[in-house]
Amino acid sequence: MEKEEGHPRPDPLIIRDKATMRRWSRSMRAQSKTISLVPTMGYLHQGHFSLITQAHTHSDLTVLSIYINPAQFAPSEDLSTYPSDFHADLDKLKKAFPRRGVDVVFYPYDLYDYGEGGRRRRRSSDCFNSGSGGNGVVSCVEDGKSGHETWVRVEGLERGLCGKSRPIFFRGVATVVVKLFNVVEPDVAVLGKKDYQQWRIICRMVRDLDFPVTVIASEIVRESDGLALSSRNVYLSPEERKKALSISSSLSRAKLAAENGQQSCRELKISVVQSIIEAGGKVDYAEIVDQDTLEVVDVVDRSLVFCVAAWFGKVRLIDNMEIDV
């Protein structure tokens, strides 16, 4: 299925239902082709394109999934306003990859629909029922026998960082990735390091559940001024966007200080928090953790990662920098 580099590549195949996606993957496997999966929630940007480029080096074929996963949003969060423009995403793909892009765009109707062929869109509120479950969240679909009740949790790694303020987020992420793995059946999955905790959780899940999938991490892609690329950046006003640069700039200074001998994690965290607050941001968390276990540490004495989440206006941004000593 490889195309000659000098010829334009045909438009990717768009697949919308699970059975067709699985048949395509299995037919490619029968031809001894290997498959990479790049899971996204759409509203594509250069960060996503870097994942696709990475995927090209690890497999014969590439599947890009576009699916805004309702299971990872709490009722108070921004599911209904999460940016989405599928046709614009297709146009961006064509412009970014005029020759070799992706072979399939998997754009499922509803990964949590088990009764009507996956063709009915539910309201975002259908994914959350008020009940006695943790945080008032019981299930990700409507009441009734076809309701989704099965969740995958990586219990230790999901507790800290984003897990503190978003307690159902990672069960939704892990569950939808399992579903994508079972439908697409990839050999490789390519994830970005901007969502550092998410990447580590998926790696641990793959290990613990014996998925035959190699997880590849791609470095954070930043704009020229240092801001980490995110689909949510579109919601920042020009003034908020300028203030948000305090995240990456303060992290860069902390990384340099640590690698030059500053060992107190407390002092490093204070400097980052102060910089963000002085810029007008509200810090959700600023933690220095072990790169593998994500456990909070007090002293810079091993390979660590400094993770931050902060609000600017109504936009929550995350960023991180690895510290190697």
mmCIF file of C-alpha atoms in Angstrom:
data_model
loop_
_atom_site.group_PDB
_atom_site.id
_atom_site.type_symbol
_atom_site.label_atom_id
_atom_site.label_comp_id
_atom_site.label_asym_id
_atom_site.label_seq_id
_atom_site.Cartn_x
_atom_site.Cartn_y
_atom_site.Cartn_z
ATOM 1 C CA MET A 1 0.000 0.000 0.000
ATOM 2 C CA GLU A 2 3.008 2.321 -0.015
ATOM 3 C CA LYS A 3 2.858 4.972 -2.695
ATOM 4 C CA GLU A 4 5.757 6.323 -4.679
ATOM 5 C CA GLU A 5 7.012 9.515 -3.044
ATOM 6 C CA GLY A 6 6.723 11.515 -6.255
ATOM 7 C CA HIS A 7 2.990 10.946 -6.756
ATOM 8 C CA PRO A 8 0.096 12.495 -4.826
ATOM 9 C CA ARG A 9 -1.507 10.148 -2.345
ATOM 10 C CA PRO A 10 -5.243 9.467 -2.687
ATOM 11 C CA ASP A 11 -7.595 10.800 -0.041
ATOM 12 C CA PRO A 12 -7.735 8.654 3.092
ATOM 13 C CA LEU A 13 -10.500 6.129 3.469
ATOM 14 C CA ILE A 14 -13.083 7.402 5.955
ATOM 15 C CA ILE A 15 -14.542 4.649 8.130
ATOM 16 C CA ARG A 16 -17.398 5.320 10.511
ATOM 17 C CA ASP A 17 -18.426 1.998 12.042
ATOM 18 C CA LYS A 18 -16.507 -0.461 14.162
ATOM 19 C CA ALA A 19 -17.099 -3.594 12.099
ATOM 20 C CA THR A 20 -15.841 -1.997 8.894
ATOM 21 C CA MET A 21 -12.777 -0.660 10.679
ATOM 22 C CA ARG A 22 -11.916 -4.076 12.057
ATOM 23 C CA ARG A 23 -12.406 -5.750 8.664
ATOM 24 C CA TRP A 24 -10.060 -3.243 7.033
ATOM 25 C CA SER A 25 -7.351 -3.835 9.637
ATOM 26 C CA ARG A 26 -7.610 -7.580 9.349
ATOM 27 C CA SER A 27 -7.482 -7.453 5.557
ATOM 28 C CA MET A 28 -4.281 -5.405 5.784
ATOM 29 C CA ARG A 29 -2.809 -7.858 8.258
ATOM 30 C CA ALA A 30 -3.573 -10.647 5.821
ATOM 31 C CA GLN A 31 -1.264 -8.791 3.420
ATOM 32 C CA SER A 32 1.450 -8.669 6.126
ATOM 33 C CA LYS A 33 1.011 -4.912 6.593
ATOM 34 C CA THR A 34 1.680 -3.285 9.960
ATOM 35 C CA ILE A 35 -0.604 -0.549 11.309
ATOM 36 C CA SER A 36 -0.058 2.514 13.482
ATOM 37 C CA LEU A 37 -2.899 4.230 15.313
ATOM 38 C CA VAL A 38 -2.821 7.945 16.093
ATOM 39 C CA PRO A 39 -5.752 8.585 18.467
ATOM 40 C CA THR A 40 -7.059 12.169 18.525
ATOM 41 C CA MET A 41 -10.149 14.161 19.393
ATOM 42 C CA GLY A 42 -9.816 16.177 16.207
ATOM 43 C CA TYR A 43 -9.344 19.893 15.629
ATOM 44 C CA LEU A 44 -5.981 18.935 14.240
ATOM 45 C CA HIS A 45 -2.835 21.007 14.563
ATOM 46 C CA GLN A 46 0.890 20.625 14.028
ATOM 47 C CA GLY A 47 1.223 18.556 17.179
ATOM 48 C CA HIS A 48 -1.074 15.919 15.700
ATOM 49 C CA PHE A 49 0.812 16.039 12.416
ATOM 50 C CA SER A 50 4.054 15.283 14.254
ATOM 51 C CA LEU A 51 2.408 12.112 15.589
ATOM 52 C CA ILE A 52 1.469 11.083 12.056
ATOM 53 C CA THR A 53 5.017 11.698 10.848
ATOM 54 C CA GLN A 54 6.295 9.571 13.731
ATOM 55 C CA ALA A 55 3.826 6.824 12.839
ATOM 56 C CA HIS A 56 5.228 6.652 9.314
ATOM 57 C CA THR A 57 8.552 5.452 10.690
ATOM 58 C CA HIS A 58 7.019 2.575 12.644
ATOM 59 C CA SER A 59 4.512 0.915 10.329
ATOM 60 C CA ASP A 60 3.343 0.413 6.755
ATOM 61 C CA LEU A 61 -0.067 2.015 7.282
ATOM 62 C CA THR A 62 -1.498 4.724 9.513
ATOM 63 C CA VAL A 63 -4.958 5.079 11.008
ATOM 64 C CA LEU A 64 -5.951 8.435 12.488
ATOM 65 C CA SER A 65 -8.938 8.287 14.814
ATOM 66 C CA ILE A 66 -11.050 11.382 15.422
ATOM 67 C CA TYR A 67 -13.480 10.958 18.289
ATOM 68 C CA ILE A 68 -14.462 13.351 21.060
ATOM 69 C CA ASN A 69 -14.712 10.866 23.885
ATOM 70 C CA PRO A 70 -17.624 11.756 26.189
ATOM 71 C CA ALA A 71 -16.472 9.344 28.874
ATOM 72 C CA GLN A 72 -13.561 11.539 29.933
ATOM 73 C CA PHE A 73 -15.644 14.666 30.560
ATOM 74 C CA ALA A 74 -17.393 15.323 33.851
ATOM 75 C CA PRO A 75 -20.834 16.998 33.685
ATOM 76 C CA SER A 76 -19.275 20.362 34.594
ATOM 77 C CA GLU A 77 -16.594 20.191 31.908
ATOM 78 C CA ASP A 78 -16.359 21.414 28.337
ATOM 79 C CA LEU A 79 -17.643 18.482 26.241
ATOM 80 C CA SER A 80 -20.347 20.534 24.515
ATOM 81 C CA THR A 81 -17.901 23.307 23.606
ATOM 82 C CA TYR A 82 -14.853 21.198 22.740
ATOM 83 C CA PRO A 83 -13.655 22.437 19.305
ATOM 84 C CA SER A 84 -14.651 20.245 16.386
ATOM 85 C CA ASP A 85 -14.573 20.651 12.594
ATOM 86 C CA PHE A 86 -14.210 17.351 10.780
ATOM 87 C CA HIS A 87 -14.174 18.737 7.235
ATOM 88 C CA ALA A 88 -11.561 21.314 8.198
ATOM 89 C CA ASP A 89 -9.515 18.483 9.697
ATOM 90 C CA LEU A 90 -9.589 16.633 6.377
ATOM 91 C CA ASP A 91 -8.461 19.772 4.567
ATOM 92 C CA LYS A 92 -5.620 20.249 7.046
ATOM 93 C CA LEU A 93 -4.502 16.663 6.482
ATOM 94 C CA LYS A 94 -4.370 17.138 2.723
ATOM 95 C CA LYS A 95 -2.344 20.333 3.031
ATOM 96 C CA ALA A 96 0.027 18.945 5.651
ATOM 97 C CA PHE A 97 0.591 15.652 3.821
ATOM 98 C CA PRO A 98 0.262 16.102 0.052
ATOM 99 C CA ARG A 99 2.029 12.796 -0.574
ATOM 100 C CA ARG A 100 2.031 10.526 2.458
ATOM 101 C CA GLY A 101 -0.575 11.188 5.119
ATOM 102 C CA VAL A 102 -2.891 8.635 6.690
ATOM 103 C CA ASP A 103 -4.523 5.631 5.083
ATOM 104 C CA VAL A 104 -7.695 5.674 7.158
ATOM 105 C CA VAL A 105 -9.527 8.289 9.164
ATOM 106 C CA PHE A 106 -11.607 6.401 11.707
ATOM 107 C CA TYR A 107 -14.463 8.741 12.609
ATOM 108 C CA PRO A 108 -16.890 6.574 14.579
ATOM 109 C CA TYR A 109 -20.514 7.497 15.112
ATOM 110 C CA ASP A 110 -20.579 6.519 18.770
ATOM 111 C CA LEU A 111 -18.208 4.076 20.411
ATOM 112 C CA TYR A 112 -20.634 3.580 23.296
ATOM 113 C CA ASP A 113 -23.711 2.659 21.238
ATOM 114 C CA TYR A 114 -24.495 -1.058 21.327
ATOM 115 C CA GLY A 115 -28.129 -1.146 20.283
ATOM 116 C CA GLU A 116 -28.709 0.881 17.127
ATOM 117 C CA GLY A 117 -25.723 0.272 14.890
ATOM 118 C CA GLY A 118 -23.727 3.182 16.217
ATOM 119 C CA ARG A 119 -25.640 5.717 14.118
ATOM 120 C CA ARG A 120 -27.387 7.800 16.770
ATOM 121 C CA ARG A 121 -25.626 10.732 18.385
ATOM 122 C CA ARG A 122 -26.391 11.118 22.054
ATOM 123 C CA ARG A 123 -26.492 14.405 23.867
ATOM 124 C CA SER A 124 -23.462 14.940 26.061
ATOM 125 C CA SER A 125 -25.730 14.816 29.116
ATOM 126 C CA ASP A 126 -26.694 11.236 28.236
ATOM 127 C CA CYS A 127 -23.236 10.146 29.318
ATOM 128 C CA PHE A 128 -23.753 11.057 32.943
ATOM 129 C CA ASN A 129 -26.435 9.884 35.327
ATOM 130 C CA SER A 130 -26.740 11.282 38.816
ATOM 131 C CA GLY A 131 -26.572 8.426 41.250
ATOM 132 C CA SER A 132 -24.644 6.966 44.140
ATOM 133 C CA GLY A 133 -21.465 6.270 42.192
ATOM 134 C CA GLY A 134 -18.196 8.137 42.693
ATOM 135 C CA ASN A 135 -18.556 11.846 41.946
ATOM 136 C CA GLY A 136 -22.156 11.323 40.837
ATOM 137 C CA VAL A 137 -21.089 9.552 37.649
ATOM 138 C CA VAL A 138 -22.552 6.140 37.011
ATOM 139 C CA SER A 139 -22.361 5.325 33.333
ATOM 140 C CA CYS A 140 -21.426 6.795 29.971
ATOM 141 C CA VAL A 141 -24.638 6.072 28.146
ATOM 142 C CA GLU A 142 -28.375 6.146 28.673
ATOM 143 C CA ASP A 143 -30.255 4.176 31.284
ATOM 144 C CA GLY A 144 -31.217 0.692 30.224
ATOM 145 C CA LYS A 145 -29.714 -2.667 29.396
ATOM 146 C CA SER A 146 -27.418 -1.351 26.658
ATOM 147 C CA GLY A 147 -25.818 1.208 28.957
ATOM 148 C CA HIS A 148 -22.025 1.133 29.122
ATOM 149 C CA GLU A 149 -20.862 0.018 32.565
ATOM 150 C CA THR A 150 -17.372 -1.390 32.013
ATOM 151 C CA TRP A 151 -14.355 0.765 32.809
ATOM 152 C CA VAL A 152 -10.599 0.377 32.682
ATOM 153 C CA ARG A 153 -8.637 2.036 35.474
ATOM 154 C CA VAL A 154 -4.909 2.337 36.076
ATOM 155 C CA GLU A 155 -5.369 2.929 39.749
ATOM 156 C CA GLY A 156 -2.022 4.220 40.947
ATOM 157 C CA LEU A 157 -0.933 6.413 38.063
ATOM 158 C CA GLU A 158 -4.313 8.115 37.705
ATOM 159 C CA ARG A 159 -4.525 9.434 41.275
ATOM 160 C CA GLY A 160 -2.251 12.455 41.146
ATOM 161 C CA LEU A 161 -1.765 15.441 38.825
ATOM 162 C CA CYS A 162 -4.825 15.795 36.571
ATOM 163 C CA GLY A 163 -6.532 12.938 38.395
ATOM 164 C CA LYS A 164 -7.034 15.074 41.500
ATOM 165 C CA SER A 165 -9.232 17.690 39.834
ATOM 166 C CA ARG A 166 -10.601 15.408 37.093
ATOM 167 C CA PRO A 167 -11.388 12.165 38.961
ATOM 168 C CA ILE A 168 -13.161 10.370 36.098
ATOM 169 C CA PHE A 169 -10.923 11.629 33.307
ATOM 170 C CA PHE A 170 -8.414 8.802 33.108
ATOM 171 C CA ARG A 171 -10.917 5.977 33.419
ATOM 172 C CA GLY A 172 -12.579 7.485 30.350
ATOM 173 C CA VAL A 173 -9.264 7.808 28.522
ATOM 174 C CA ALA A 174 -8.102 4.278 29.338
ATOM 175 C CA THR A 175 -11.461 2.791 28.404
ATOM 176 C CA VAL A 176 -11.729 4.520 25.038
ATOM 177 C CA VAL A 177 -8.142 3.586 24.154
ATOM 178 C CA VAL A 178 -8.921 -0.055 24.931
ATOM 179 C CA LYS A 179 -11.958 0.199 22.671
ATOM 180 C CA LEU A 180 -9.868 1.738 19.882
ATOM 181 C CA PHE A 181 -7.228 -0.965 20.277
ATOM 182 C CA ASN A 182 -9.877 -3.671 20.058
ATOM 183 C CA VAL A 183 -11.476 -2.118 16.975
ATOM 184 C CA VAL A 184 -8.436 -0.930 15.019
ATOM 185 C CA GLU A 185 -6.081 -3.697 16.210
ATOM 186 C CA PRO A 186 -2.913 -1.640 15.662
ATOM 187 C CA ASP A 187 0.664 -2.795 16.033
ATOM 188 C CA VAL A 188 1.763 0.649 17.183
ATOM 189 C CA ALA A 189 0.064 3.566 18.961
ATOM 190 C CA VAL A 190 1.643 7.025 18.809
ATOM 191 C CA LEU A 191 0.894 9.437 21.659
ATOM 192 C CA GLY A 192 2.166 12.900 22.502
ATOM 193 C CA LYS A 193 4.112 13.718 25.649
ATOM 194 C CA LYS A 194 2.150 16.903 26.306
ATOM 195 C CA ASP A 195 -0.414 14.684 28.014
ATOM 196 C CA TYR A 196 2.389 13.101 30.044
ATOM 197 C CA GLN A 197 0.245 11.377 32.640
ATOM 198 C CA GLN A 198 -2.041 10.033 29.938
ATOM 199 C CA TRP A 199 0.933 8.606 28.037
ATOM 200 C CA ARG A 200 2.277 6.869 31.131
ATOM 201 C CA ILE A 201 -1.157 5.483 31.984
ATOM 202 C CA ILE A 202 -1.600 4.006 28.511
ATOM 203 C CA CYS A 203 1.885 2.481 28.658
ATOM 204 C CA ARG A 204 1.089 0.847 31.998
ATOM 205 C CA MET A 205 -2.299 -0.358 30.776
ATOM 206 C CA VAL A 206 -0.719 -1.933 27.696
ATOM 207 C CA ARG A 207 1.846 -3.685 29.864
ATOM 208 C CA ASP A 208 -0.588 -4.863 32.520
ATOM 209 C CA LEU A 209 -3.235 -6.146 30.098
ATOM 210 C CA ASP A 210 -0.777 -7.688 27.618
ATOM 211 C CA PHE A 211 -1.874 -5.701 24.599
ATOM 212 C CA PRO A 212 0.305 -6.544 21.571
ATOM 213 C CA VAL A 213 0.770 -2.824 20.902
ATOM 214 C CA THR A 214 3.982 -0.810 21.003
ATOM 215 C CA VAL A 215 3.367 2.666 22.440
ATOM 216 C CA ILE A 216 5.554 5.371 20.915
ATOM 217 C CA ALA A 217 5.925 8.766 22.592
ATOM 218 C CA SER A 218 6.317 11.925 20.525
ATOM 219 C CA GLU A 219 7.878 15.074 21.963
ATOM 220 C CA ILE A 220 5.791 18.168 22.685
ATOM 221 C CA VAL A 221 5.349 20.496 19.721
ATOM 222 C CA ARG A 222 5.431 24.171 20.621
ATOM 223 C CA GLU A 223 4.664 27.356 18.814
ATOM 224 C CA SER A 224 7.583 29.678 18.094
ATOM 225 C CA ASP A 225 7.066 31.531 21.379
ATOM 226 C CA GLY A 226 7.071 28.319 23.437
ATOM 227 C CA LEU A 227 3.353 27.743 23.998
ATOM 228 C CA ALA A 228 2.541 24.028 23.821
ATOM 229 C CA LEU A 229 0.160 23.300 20.971
ATOM 230 C CA SER A 230 -3.351 22.391 22.100
ATOM 231 C CA SER A 231 -6.777 22.352 20.515
ATOM 232 C CA ARG A 232 -7.952 24.496 23.427
ATOM 233 C CA ASN A 233 -5.540 27.325 22.568
ATOM 234 C CA VAL A 234 -8.153 28.617 20.119
ATOM 235 C CA TYR A 235 -10.247 29.746 23.101
ATOM 236 C CA LEU A 236 -7.534 31.989 24.524
ATOM 237 C CA SER A 237 -7.946 35.700 23.924
ATOM 238 C CA PRO A 238 -4.814 37.435 22.586
ATOM 239 C CA GLU A 239 -4.133 38.786 26.078
ATOM 240 C CA GLU A 240 -4.692 35.399 27.754
ATOM 241 C CA ARG A 241 -2.489 33.698 25.214
ATOM 242 C CA LYS A 242 0.343 36.106 25.973
ATOM 243 C CA LYS A 243 -0.078 35.516 29.703
ATOM 244 C CA ALA A 244 -0.131 31.737 29.166
ATOM 245 C CA LEU A 245 3.467 31.894 27.970
ATOM 246 C CA SER A 246 4.354 32.117 31.667
ATOM 247 C CA ILE A 247 3.846 28.349 31.878
ATOM 248 C CA SER A 248 6.502 27.326 29.367
ATOM 249 C CA SER A 249 8.904 30.137 30.263
ATOM 250 C CA SER A 250 8.816 29.357 33.990
ATOM 251 C CA LEU A 251 9.165 25.629 33.322
ATOM 252 C CA SER A 252 12.189 26.312 31.124
ATOM 253 C CA ARG A 253 13.828 28.320 33.886
ATOM 254 C CA ALA A 254 13.082 25.608 36.441
ATOM 255 C CA LYS A 255 14.485 22.911 34.172
ATOM 256 C CA LEU A 256 17.679 24.885 33.642
ATOM 257 C CA ALA A 257 18.046 25.560 37.372
ATOM 258 C CA ALA A 258 17.547 21.880 38.230
ATOM 259 C CA GLU A 259 19.999 20.680 35.618
ATOM 260 C CA ASN A 260 22.509 23.244 36.919
ATOM 261 C CA GLY A 261 22.346 21.894 40.466
ATOM 262 C CA GLN A 262 19.205 23.241 42.186
ATOM 263 C CA GLN A 263 17.955 20.233 44.157
ATOM 264 C CA SER A 264 14.998 21.601 46.118
ATOM 265 C CA CYS A 265 11.764 20.699 44.340
ATOM 266 C CA ARG A 266 9.912 23.010 46.704
ATOM 267 C CA GLU A 267 11.916 26.019 45.561
ATOM 268 C CA LEU A 268 11.489 25.094 41.915
ATOM 269 C CA LYS A 269 7.721 24.741 42.336
ATOM 270 C CA ILE A 270 7.419 28.056 44.154
ATOM 271 C CA SER A 271 9.173 29.851 41.319
ATOM 272 C CA VAL A 272 6.851 28.388 38.667
ATOM 273 C CA VAL A 273 3.671 28.994 40.658
ATOM 274 C CA GLN A 274 4.629 32.596 41.371
ATOM 275 C CA SER A 275 5.377 33.267 37.710
ATOM 276 C CA ILE A 276 2.003 31.912 36.585
ATOM 277 C CA ILE A 277 0.058 33.766 39.276
ATOM 278 C CA GLU A 278 1.884 37.022 38.551
ATOM 279 C CA ALA A 279 0.908 36.609 34.896
ATOM 280 C CA GLY A 280 -2.754 36.329 35.874
ATOM 281 C CA GLY A 281 -3.154 32.566 35.788
ATOM 282 C CA LYS A 282 -4.719 30.223 38.331
ATOM 283 C CA VAL A 283 -2.646 27.141 39.110
ATOM 284 C CA ASP A 284 -4.435 23.796 39.306
ATOM 285 C CA TYR A 285 -1.231 21.962 40.167
ATOM 286 C CA ALA A 286 2.529 22.259 39.775
ATOM 287 C CA GLU A 287 4.304 19.028 40.683
ATOM 288 C CA ILE A 288 7.716 17.486 40.114
ATOM 289 C CA VAL A 289 7.309 13.732 39.810
ATOM 290 C CA ASP A 290 9.246 10.609 38.910
ATOM 291 C CA GLN A 291 9.070 10.046 35.156
ATOM 292 C CA ASP A 292 7.966 6.420 35.515
ATOM 293 C CA THR A 293 5.878 6.221 38.676
ATOM 294 C CA LEU A 294 4.568 9.835 38.670
ATOM 295 C CA GLU A 295 5.193 9.941 42.412
ATOM 296 C CA VAL A 296 5.899 13.382 43.841
ATOM 297 C CA VAL A 297 9.527 13.863 44.864
ATOM 298 C CA ASP A 298 11.235 16.420 47.101
ATOM 299 C CA VAL A 299 14.782 16.341 45.738
ATOM 300 C CA VAL A 300 16.119 16.454 42.202
ATOM 301 C CA ASP A 301 18.148 13.248 42.315
ATOM 302 C CA ARG A 302 16.915 11.280 39.299
ATOM 303 C CA SER A 303 15.100 11.726 35.978
ATOM 304 C CA LEU A 304 11.970 13.725 36.754
ATOM 305 C CA VAL A 305 9.223 15.629 34.984
ATOM 306 C CA PHE A 306 7.763 18.965 36.044
ATOM 307 C CA CYS A 307 4.022 18.936 35.265
ATOM 308 C CA VAL A 308 1.748 21.962 35.396
ATOM 309 C CA ALA A 309 -1.939 22.646 34.844
ATOM 310 C CA ALA A 310 -3.194 26.213 34.983
ATOM 311 C CA TRP A 311 -6.226 28.257 34.047
ATOM 312 C CA PHE A 312 -6.120 31.407 31.976
ATOM 313 C CA GLY A 313 -9.623 32.775 31.768
ATOM 314 C CA LYS A 314 -11.869 29.775 31.141
ATOM 315 C CA VAL A 315 -9.156 27.726 29.450
ATOM 316 C CA ARG A 316 -7.274 25.003 31.311
ATOM 317 C CA LEU A 317 -3.838 24.340 29.869
ATOM 318 C CA ILE A 318 -1.340 21.595 30.684
ATOM 319 C CA ASP A 319 2.377 21.470 30.015
ATOM 320 C CA ASN A 320 5.456 19.657 31.265
ATOM 321 C CA MET A 321 9.196 19.484 30.919
ATOM 322 C CA GLU A 322 11.430 16.522 31.615
ATOM 323 C CA ILE A 323 14.406 17.096 33.882
ATOM 324 C CA ASP A 324 17.340 14.770 33.256
ATOM 325 C CA VAL A 325 20.180 14.825 35.772
#
